[in-house]
């Protein structure tokens, strides 16, 4: 099994690059953002609770996203590997993920972090907000809150995988194709 985490702040290109990575490497894409938006679209109780939190730019509780990831992994038990996109976002989520993979005799093989400046992130997300219909993209105050949540709670996850010698980073600015080539190089 090859398990990859694509890491970076909101708007760094995780979702965009994930589409290309799964096509090239045949991994199963697990995006907690997509899973949460599908709960919202289906108006489930979990979705209603998550929407309120996401609209403020905050993180959904660890237990909720870990539960979603556990069931998604169970649904795709035959996958040759997973691409985790937008997860883990806290050290507690990282520890839970490591434990879930250990149950399968597996682990995270690599974390790739996309490095993008705050000005570029805000520009991209406001641009996406014009067409995505995503309420968390259309307001600069909410976007800044998401970046602050990332700095306060998520950056530590990089240290967790750095300590395990699984961390690498690449520049996340430039054309989508050039960034994908950089990802392919570090995937080997
Ligand atoms: P996510 O869905 O993960 O949203 P995101 O971080 O904004 O997306 P992403 O980073 O994938 O977007 P991309 O750069 O591809 O999370 C949304 C919310 O869900 C969170 O705020 C949180 O509330 C909740 N949540 C999700 N996971 C959670 C977890 N594990 N724990 C707790 N809460 C969780 O795209 C951005 C834009 O940039 C696009 O318009 C794209 O076209 C553009 N772009 C991409 N690459 C570009 C490039 N090279 N040049 C120019 N533009 C580019």
PDB file of C-alpha atoms and ligand atoms in Angstrom:
ATOM      1  CA  UNK A   1       0.000   0.000   0.000  1.00  0.00           C
ATOM      2  CA  UNK A   2       1.177   3.533  -0.740  1.00  0.00           C
ATOM      3  CA  UNK A   3      -0.472   6.210   1.387  1.00  0.00           C
ATOM      4  CA  UNK A   4       0.050   9.888   0.627  1.00  0.00           C
ATOM      5  CA  UNK A   5      -0.995  13.059   2.433  1.00  0.00           C
ATOM      6  CA  UNK A   6      -1.274  16.199   0.329  1.00  0.00           C
ATOM      7  CA  UNK A   7      -0.802  19.030   2.783  1.00  0.00           C
ATOM      8  CA  UNK A   8      -1.079  22.813   2.686  1.00  0.00           C
ATOM      9  CA  UNK A   9      -3.223  25.796   3.654  1.00  0.00           C
ATOM     10  CA  UNK A  10      -6.735  26.396   2.259  1.00  0.00           C
ATOM     11  CA  UNK A  11      -6.435  27.284  -1.407  1.00  0.00           C
ATOM     12  CA  UNK A  12      -2.937  25.823  -1.814  1.00  0.00           C
ATOM     13  CA  UNK A  13      -4.055  23.501  -4.614  1.00  0.00           C
ATOM     14  CA  UNK A  14      -4.673  20.251  -2.731  1.00  0.00           C
ATOM     15  CA  UNK A  15      -7.987  19.463  -4.415  1.00  0.00           C
ATOM     16  CA  UNK A  16      -6.680  20.571  -7.810  1.00  0.00           C
ATOM     17  CA  UNK A  17      -3.515  18.440  -7.665  1.00  0.00           C
ATOM     18  CA  UNK A  18      -5.344  15.479  -6.078  1.00  0.00           C
ATOM     19  CA  UNK A  19      -7.384  14.978  -9.252  1.00  0.00           C
ATOM     20  CA  UNK A  20      -4.166  14.601 -11.264  1.00  0.00           C
ATOM     21  CA  UNK A  21      -2.373  12.419  -8.697  1.00  0.00           C
ATOM     22  CA  UNK A  22      -5.162   9.831  -8.453  1.00  0.00           C
ATOM     23  CA  UNK A  23      -5.280   9.551 -12.232  1.00  0.00           C
ATOM     24  CA  UNK A  24      -1.500   9.013 -12.521  1.00  0.00           C
ATOM     25  CA  UNK A  25      -0.913   6.830  -9.460  1.00  0.00           C
ATOM     26  CA  UNK A  26      -4.245   5.001  -9.021  1.00  0.00           C
ATOM     27  CA  UNK A  27      -4.757   5.992  -5.392  1.00  0.00           C
ATOM     28  CA  UNK A  28      -8.204   6.345  -3.793  1.00  0.00           C
ATOM     29  CA  UNK A  29      -8.932  10.049  -3.145  1.00  0.00           C
ATOM     30  CA  UNK A  30     -10.270  10.840   0.336  1.00  0.00           C
ATOM     31  CA  UNK A  31     -11.048  14.543   0.851  1.00  0.00           C
ATOM     32  CA  UNK A  32     -12.653  15.463   4.163  1.00  0.00           C
ATOM     33  CA  UNK A  33     -13.792  18.763   2.613  1.00  0.00           C
ATOM     34  CA  UNK A  34     -15.637  16.866  -0.150  1.00  0.00           C
ATOM     35  CA  UNK A  35     -17.100  14.360   2.330  1.00  0.00           C
ATOM     36  CA  UNK A  36     -18.386  17.223   4.519  1.00  0.00           C
ATOM     37  CA  UNK A  37     -19.843  19.121   1.539  1.00  0.00           C
ATOM     38  CA  UNK A  38     -21.661  15.968   0.461  1.00  0.00           C
ATOM     39  CA  UNK A  39     -23.199  15.678   3.967  1.00  0.00           C
ATOM     40  CA  UNK A  40     -24.303  19.334   3.632  1.00  0.00           C
ATOM     41  CA  UNK A  41     -25.764  18.745   0.159  1.00  0.00           C
ATOM     42  CA  UNK A  42     -27.763  15.792   1.541  1.00  0.00           C
ATOM     43  CA  UNK A  43     -28.916  17.914   4.521  1.00  0.00           C
ATOM     44  CA  UNK A  44     -27.909  15.244   7.051  1.00  0.00           C
ATOM     45  CA  UNK A  45     -27.717  16.181  10.771  1.00  0.00           C
ATOM     46  CA  UNK A  46     -23.906  15.903  10.541  1.00  0.00           C
ATOM     47  CA  UNK A  47     -23.941  18.193   7.496  1.00  0.00           C
ATOM     48  CA  UNK A  48     -26.083  20.806   9.229  1.00  0.00           C
ATOM     49  CA  UNK A  49     -23.733  20.848  12.228  1.00  0.00           C
ATOM     50  CA  UNK A  50     -20.645  21.020   9.973  1.00  0.00           C
ATOM     51  CA  UNK A  51     -22.007  23.847   7.797  1.00  0.00           C
ATOM     52  CA  UNK A  52     -22.319  26.204  10.741  1.00  0.00           C
ATOM     53  CA  UNK A  53     -18.674  25.555  11.696  1.00  0.00           C
ATOM     54  CA  UNK A  54     -17.318  25.698   8.136  1.00  0.00           C
ATOM     55  CA  UNK A  55     -19.111  28.988   7.449  1.00  0.00           C
ATOM     56  CA  UNK A  56     -17.103  30.530  10.287  1.00  0.00           C
ATOM     57  CA  UNK A  57     -13.837  29.184   8.839  1.00  0.00           C
ATOM     58  CA  UNK A  58     -13.297  26.860  11.793  1.00  0.00           C
ATOM     59  CA  UNK A  59     -12.375  23.185  11.946  1.00  0.00           C
ATOM     60  CA  UNK A  60     -15.063  20.526  12.373  1.00  0.00           C
ATOM     61  CA  UNK A  61     -14.524  18.381  15.547  1.00  0.00           C
ATOM     62  CA  UNK A  62     -11.850  15.676  15.237  1.00  0.00           C
ATOM     63  CA  UNK A  63     -14.241  12.834  16.154  1.00  0.00           C
ATOM     64  CA  UNK A  64     -16.550  13.748  13.244  1.00  0.00           C
ATOM     65  CA  UNK A  65     -13.880  13.794  10.529  1.00  0.00           C
ATOM     66  CA  UNK A  66     -12.047  10.742  11.899  1.00  0.00           C
ATOM     67  CA  UNK A  67     -15.358   8.824  11.856  1.00  0.00           C
ATOM     68  CA  UNK A  68     -15.962   9.873   8.230  1.00  0.00           C
ATOM     69  CA  UNK A  69     -12.451   8.792   7.206  1.00  0.00           C
ATOM     70  CA  UNK A  70     -12.775   5.458   9.031  1.00  0.00           C
ATOM     71  CA  UNK A  71     -15.978   4.580   7.173  1.00  0.00           C
ATOM     72  CA  UNK A  72     -14.589   5.774   3.822  1.00  0.00           C
ATOM     73  CA  UNK A  73     -11.519   3.554   4.304  1.00  0.00           C
ATOM     74  CA  UNK A  74     -13.780   0.615   5.180  1.00  0.00           C
ATOM     75  CA  UNK A  75     -15.853   1.222   2.028  1.00  0.00           C
ATOM     76  CA  UNK A  76     -12.660   1.051  -0.062  1.00  0.00           C
ATOM     77  CA  UNK A  77     -10.849  -1.731   1.770  1.00  0.00           C
ATOM     78  CA  UNK A  78      -9.430  -3.047  -1.525  1.00  0.00           C
ATOM     79  CA  UNK A  79      -7.686   0.246  -2.468  1.00  0.00           C
ATOM     80  CA  UNK A  80      -4.011  -0.055  -3.384  1.00  0.00           C
ATOM     81  CA  UNK A  81      -3.401   3.145  -1.424  1.00  0.00           C
ATOM     82  CA  UNK A  82      -5.082   6.359  -0.298  1.00  0.00           C
ATOM     83  CA  UNK A  83      -4.519  10.011  -1.072  1.00  0.00           C
ATOM     84  CA  UNK A  84      -5.580  12.009   1.977  1.00  0.00           C
ATOM     85  CA  UNK A  85      -6.542  15.567   0.970  1.00  0.00           C
ATOM     86  CA  UNK A  86      -7.346  18.112   3.688  1.00  0.00           C
ATOM     87  CA  UNK A  87      -6.829  15.470   6.367  1.00  0.00           C
ATOM     88  CA  UNK A  88      -5.268  15.252   8.940  1.00  0.00           C
ATOM     89  CA  UNK A  89      -5.668  18.882  10.032  1.00  0.00           C
ATOM     90  CA  UNK A  90      -4.771  18.445  13.737  1.00  0.00           C
ATOM     91  CA  UNK A  91      -2.174  16.326  15.534  1.00  0.00           C
ATOM     92  CA  UNK A  92      -5.048  14.320  17.109  1.00  0.00           C
ATOM     93  CA  UNK A  93      -6.345  13.524  13.594  1.00  0.00           C
ATOM     94  CA  UNK A  94      -2.818  12.475  12.533  1.00  0.00           C
ATOM     95  CA  UNK A  95      -2.523  10.118  15.492  1.00  0.00           C
ATOM     96  CA  UNK A  96      -5.948   8.640  14.726  1.00  0.00           C
ATOM     97  CA  UNK A  97      -4.996   8.159  11.070  1.00  0.00           C
ATOM     98  CA  UNK A  98      -1.713   6.457  11.974  1.00  0.00           C
ATOM     99  CA  UNK A  99      -3.674   4.073  14.228  1.00  0.00           C
ATOM    100  CA  UNK A 100      -6.259   3.305  11.504  1.00  0.00           C
ATOM    101  CA  UNK A 101      -3.489   2.507   9.016  1.00  0.00           C
ATOM    102  CA  UNK A 102      -1.551   0.451  11.578  1.00  0.00           C
ATOM    103  CA  UNK A 103      -4.639  -1.802  11.905  1.00  0.00           C
ATOM    104  CA  UNK A 104      -4.073  -2.642   8.213  1.00  0.00           C
ATOM    105  CA  UNK A 105      -0.322  -3.099   8.739  1.00  0.00           C
ATOM    106  CA  UNK A 106       0.212   0.141   6.784  1.00  0.00           C
ATOM    107  CA  UNK A 107       1.406   3.695   7.437  1.00  0.00           C
ATOM    108  CA  UNK A 108       1.792   7.086   5.767  1.00  0.00           C
ATOM    109  CA  UNK A 109       4.571   6.766   3.182  1.00  0.00           C
ATOM    110  CA  UNK A 110       4.846  10.441   2.288  1.00  0.00           C
ATOM    111  CA  UNK A 111       3.472  13.884   3.112  1.00  0.00           C
ATOM    112  CA  UNK A 112       3.852  16.514   0.393  1.00  0.00           C
ATOM    113  CA  UNK A 113       3.302  20.109   1.548  1.00  0.00           C
ATOM    114  CA  UNK A 114       2.413  22.811  -0.989  1.00  0.00           C
ATOM    115  CA  UNK A 115       4.002  26.146  -0.044  1.00  0.00           C
ATOM    116  CA  UNK A 116       1.931  29.203  -1.082  1.00  0.00           C
ATOM    117  CA  UNK A 117       1.950  32.802   0.237  1.00  0.00           C
ATOM    118  CA  UNK A 118      -1.086  34.156   2.127  1.00  0.00           C
ATOM    119  CA  UNK A 119      -1.732  36.847  -0.545  1.00  0.00           C
ATOM    120  CA  UNK A 120      -1.917  34.192  -3.279  1.00  0.00           C
ATOM    121  CA  UNK A 121      -4.227  31.987  -1.136  1.00  0.00           C
ATOM    122  CA  UNK A 122      -6.665  34.849  -0.544  1.00  0.00           C
ATOM    123  CA  UNK A 123      -6.627  35.799  -4.222  1.00  0.00           C
ATOM    124  CA  UNK A 124      -7.345  32.199  -5.338  1.00  0.00           C
ATOM    125  CA  UNK A 125     -10.124  31.578  -2.818  1.00  0.00           C
ATOM    126  CA  UNK A 126     -11.917  34.875  -3.538  1.00  0.00           C
ATOM    127  CA  UNK A 127     -11.687  34.022  -7.247  1.00  0.00           C
ATOM    128  CA  UNK A 128     -13.143  30.532  -6.634  1.00  0.00           C
ATOM    129  CA  UNK A 129     -15.882  32.100  -4.470  1.00  0.00           C
ATOM    130  CA  UNK A 130     -17.182  33.957  -7.536  1.00  0.00           C
ATOM    131  CA  UNK A 131     -18.258  30.681  -9.139  1.00  0.00           C
ATOM    132  CA  UNK A 132     -18.132  27.834  -6.561  1.00  0.00           C
ATOM    133  CA  UNK A 133     -21.206  28.798  -4.541  1.00  0.00           C
ATOM    134  CA  UNK A 134     -19.103  27.936  -1.466  1.00  0.00           C
ATOM    135  CA  UNK A 135     -20.029  30.327   1.333  1.00  0.00           C
ATOM    136  CA  UNK A 136     -16.619  29.821   2.986  1.00  0.00           C
ATOM    137  CA  UNK A 137     -14.872  31.196  -0.135  1.00  0.00           C
ATOM    138  CA  UNK A 138     -16.895  34.352  -0.704  1.00  0.00           C
ATOM    139  CA  UNK A 139     -15.884  36.428   2.312  1.00  0.00           C
ATOM    140  CA  UNK A 140     -12.323  37.605   3.018  1.00  0.00           C
ATOM    141  CA  UNK A 141     -12.869  37.600   6.812  1.00  0.00           C
ATOM    142  CA  UNK A 142     -13.828  33.901   6.694  1.00  0.00           C
ATOM    143  CA  UNK A 143     -10.866  33.117   4.414  1.00  0.00           C
ATOM    144  CA  UNK A 144      -8.491  34.831   6.864  1.00  0.00           C
ATOM    145  CA  UNK A 145     -10.073  32.828   9.724  1.00  0.00           C
ATOM    146  CA  UNK A 146      -9.395  29.586   7.791  1.00  0.00           C
ATOM    147  CA  UNK A 147      -5.750  30.573   7.285  1.00  0.00           C
ATOM    148  CA  UNK A 148      -5.473  31.399  11.008  1.00  0.00           C
ATOM    149  CA  UNK A 149      -6.973  27.992  11.964  1.00  0.00           C
ATOM    150  CA  UNK A 150      -4.377  26.414   9.683  1.00  0.00           C
ATOM    151  CA  UNK A 151      -1.543  28.299  11.377  1.00  0.00           C
ATOM    152  CA  UNK A 152      -2.806  27.590  14.907  1.00  0.00           C
ATOM    153  CA  UNK A 153      -3.900  23.965  14.613  1.00  0.00           C
ATOM    154  CA  UNK A 154      -2.703  22.414  11.371  1.00  0.00           C
ATOM    155  CA  UNK A 155       0.951  23.410  10.824  1.00  0.00           C
ATOM    156  CA  UNK A 156       1.942  21.135  13.743  1.00  0.00           C
ATOM    157  CA  UNK A 157       0.849  18.124  11.665  1.00  0.00           C
ATOM    158  CA  UNK A 158       3.884  18.743   9.413  1.00  0.00           C
ATOM    159  CA  UNK A 159       6.154  18.375  12.467  1.00  0.00           C
ATOM    160  CA  UNK A 160       4.467  15.064  13.307  1.00  0.00           C
ATOM    161  CA  UNK A 161       5.397  13.537   9.917  1.00  0.00           C
ATOM    162  CA  UNK A 162       8.766  15.336   9.775  1.00  0.00           C
ATOM    163  CA  UNK A 163       9.696  13.505  12.991  1.00  0.00           C
ATOM    164  CA  UNK A 164       8.790  10.240  11.226  1.00  0.00           C
ATOM    165  CA  UNK A 165      10.946  11.229   8.226  1.00  0.00           C
ATOM    166  CA  UNK A 166       7.957  11.285   5.887  1.00  0.00           C
ATOM    167  CA  UNK A 167       7.736  15.034   5.174  1.00  0.00           C
ATOM    168  CA  UNK A 168       8.699  16.909   2.028  1.00  0.00           C
ATOM    169  CA  UNK A 169       7.631  20.292   0.625  1.00  0.00           C
ATOM    170  CA  UNK A 170       7.457  21.867  -2.820  1.00  0.00           C
ATOM    171  CA  UNK A 171       6.628  25.375  -4.105  1.00  0.00           C
ATOM    172  CA  UNK A 172       2.856  25.528  -4.774  1.00  0.00           C
ATOM    173  CA  UNK A 173       2.897  28.659  -6.973  1.00  0.00           C
ATOM    174  CA  UNK A 174       3.189  28.594 -10.760  1.00  0.00           C
ATOM    175  CA  UNK A 175       1.210  26.650 -13.340  1.00  0.00           C
ATOM    176  CA  UNK A 176      -0.886  23.629 -12.292  1.00  0.00           C
ATOM    177  CA  UNK A 177       1.167  21.455 -14.714  1.00  0.00           C
ATOM    178  CA  UNK A 178       4.546  22.601 -13.304  1.00  0.00           C
ATOM    179  CA  UNK A 179       3.392  21.917  -9.749  1.00  0.00           C
ATOM    180  CA  UNK A 180       2.173  18.459 -10.783  1.00  0.00           C
ATOM    181  CA  UNK A 181       5.599  17.719 -12.325  1.00  0.00           C
ATOM    182  CA  UNK A 182       7.239  18.666  -8.994  1.00  0.00           C
ATOM    183  CA  UNK A 183       4.871  16.276  -7.205  1.00  0.00           C
ATOM    184  CA  UNK A 184       5.707  13.450  -9.630  1.00  0.00           C
ATOM    185  CA  UNK A 185       9.435  14.037  -9.034  1.00  0.00           C
ATOM    186  CA  UNK A 186       9.143  13.627  -5.259  1.00  0.00           C
ATOM    187  CA  UNK A 187       6.826  10.601  -5.679  1.00  0.00           C
ATOM    188  CA  UNK A 188       9.754   8.964  -7.522  1.00  0.00           C
TER     189      UNK A 188
HETATM  190  P1  LIG B   1     -11.316  21.880   2.112  1.00  0.00           P
HETATM  191  O1  LIG B   1     -12.351  21.341   1.236  1.00  0.00           O
HETATM  192  O2  LIG B   1     -10.173  20.966   2.432  1.00  0.00           O
HETATM  193  O3  LIG B   1     -10.963  23.225   1.395  1.00  0.00           O
HETATM  194  P2  LIG B   1      -9.691  23.976   0.942  1.00  0.00           P
HETATM  195  O4  LIG B   1      -8.562  23.770   1.914  1.00  0.00           O
HETATM  196  O5  LIG B   1     -10.153  25.353   0.671  1.00  0.00           O
HETATM  197  O6  LIG B   1      -9.399  23.341  -0.462  1.00  0.00           O
HETATM  198  P3  LIG B   1      -8.158  23.114  -1.337  1.00  0.00           P
HETATM  199  O7  LIG B   1      -6.879  23.566  -0.702  1.00  0.00           O
HETATM  200  O8  LIG B   1      -8.236  21.690  -1.731  1.00  0.00           O
HETATM  201  O9  LIG B   1      -8.511  24.016  -2.610  1.00  0.00           O
HETATM  202  P4  LIG B   1      -7.596  24.155  -3.869  1.00  0.00           P
HETATM  203  O10 LIG B   1      -6.333  24.702  -3.302  1.00  0.00           O
HETATM  204  O11 LIG B   1      -7.478  22.951  -4.705  1.00  0.00           O
HETATM  205  O12 LIG B   1     -11.898  22.364   3.533  1.00  0.00           O
HETATM  206  C1  LIG B   1     -13.016  23.233   3.650  1.00  0.00           C
HETATM  207  C2  LIG B   1     -13.471  23.327   5.117  1.00  0.00           C
HETATM  208  O13 LIG B   1     -13.928  22.020   5.582  1.00  0.00           O
HETATM  209  C3  LIG B   1     -12.403  23.701   6.145  1.00  0.00           C
HETATM  210  O14 LIG B   1     -12.248  25.106   6.265  1.00  0.00           O
HETATM  211  C4  LIG B   1     -12.986  23.057   7.448  1.00  0.00           C
HETATM  212  O15 LIG B   1     -13.991  23.853   8.023  1.00  0.00           O
HETATM  213  C5  LIG B   1     -13.622  21.778   6.956  1.00  0.00           C
HETATM  214  N1  LIG B   1     -12.692  20.618   7.025  1.00  0.00           N
HETATM  215  C6  LIG B   1     -12.214  19.908   5.963  1.00  0.00           C
HETATM  216  N2  LIG B   1     -11.403  18.921   6.386  1.00  0.00           N
HETATM  217  C7  LIG B   1     -11.353  19.012   7.748  1.00  0.00           C
HETATM  218  C8  LIG B   1     -10.650  18.285   8.763  1.00  0.00           C
HETATM  219  N3  LIG B   1      -9.810  17.271   8.447  1.00  0.00           N
HETATM  220  N4  LIG B   1     -10.824  18.640  10.061  1.00  0.00           N
HETATM  221  C9  LIG B   1     -11.643  19.642  10.383  1.00  0.00           C
HETATM  222  N5  LIG B   1     -12.332  20.373   9.488  1.00  0.00           N
HETATM  223  C10 LIG B   1     -12.191  20.076   8.162  1.00  0.00           C
HETATM  224  O16 LIG B   1      -8.238  25.230  -4.754  1.00  0.00           O
HETATM  225  C11 LIG B   1      -8.286  26.601  -4.445  1.00  0.00           C
HETATM  226  C12 LIG B   1      -8.419  27.450  -5.695  1.00  0.00           C
HETATM  227  O17 LIG B   1      -7.113  27.701  -6.230  1.00  0.00           O
HETATM  228  C13 LIG B   1      -9.216  26.811  -6.821  1.00  0.00           C
HETATM  229  O18 LIG B   1     -10.070  27.778  -7.361  1.00  0.00           O
HETATM  230  C14 LIG B   1      -8.169  26.396  -7.845  1.00  0.00           C
HETATM  231  O19 LIG B   1      -8.627  26.455  -9.169  1.00  0.00           O
HETATM  232  C15 LIG B   1      -7.083  27.433  -7.624  1.00  0.00           C
HETATM  233  N6  LIG B   1      -5.753  26.918  -7.938  1.00  0.00           N
HETATM  234  C16 LIG B   1      -5.256  25.697  -7.634  1.00  0.00           C
HETATM  235  N7  LIG B   1      -3.987  25.589  -8.079  1.00  0.00           N
HETATM  236  C17 LIG B   1      -3.657  26.793  -8.647  1.00  0.00           C
HETATM  237  C18 LIG B   1      -2.475  27.320  -9.292  1.00  0.00           C
HETATM  238  N8  LIG B   1      -1.362  26.597  -9.416  1.00  0.00           N
HETATM  239  N9  LIG B   1      -2.498  28.590  -9.730  1.00  0.00           N
HETATM  240  C19 LIG B   1      -3.614  29.345  -9.597  1.00  0.00           C
HETATM  241  N10 LIG B   1      -4.769  28.901  -9.023  1.00  0.00           N
HETATM  242  C20 LIG B   1      -4.785  27.642  -8.563  1.00  0.00           C
END
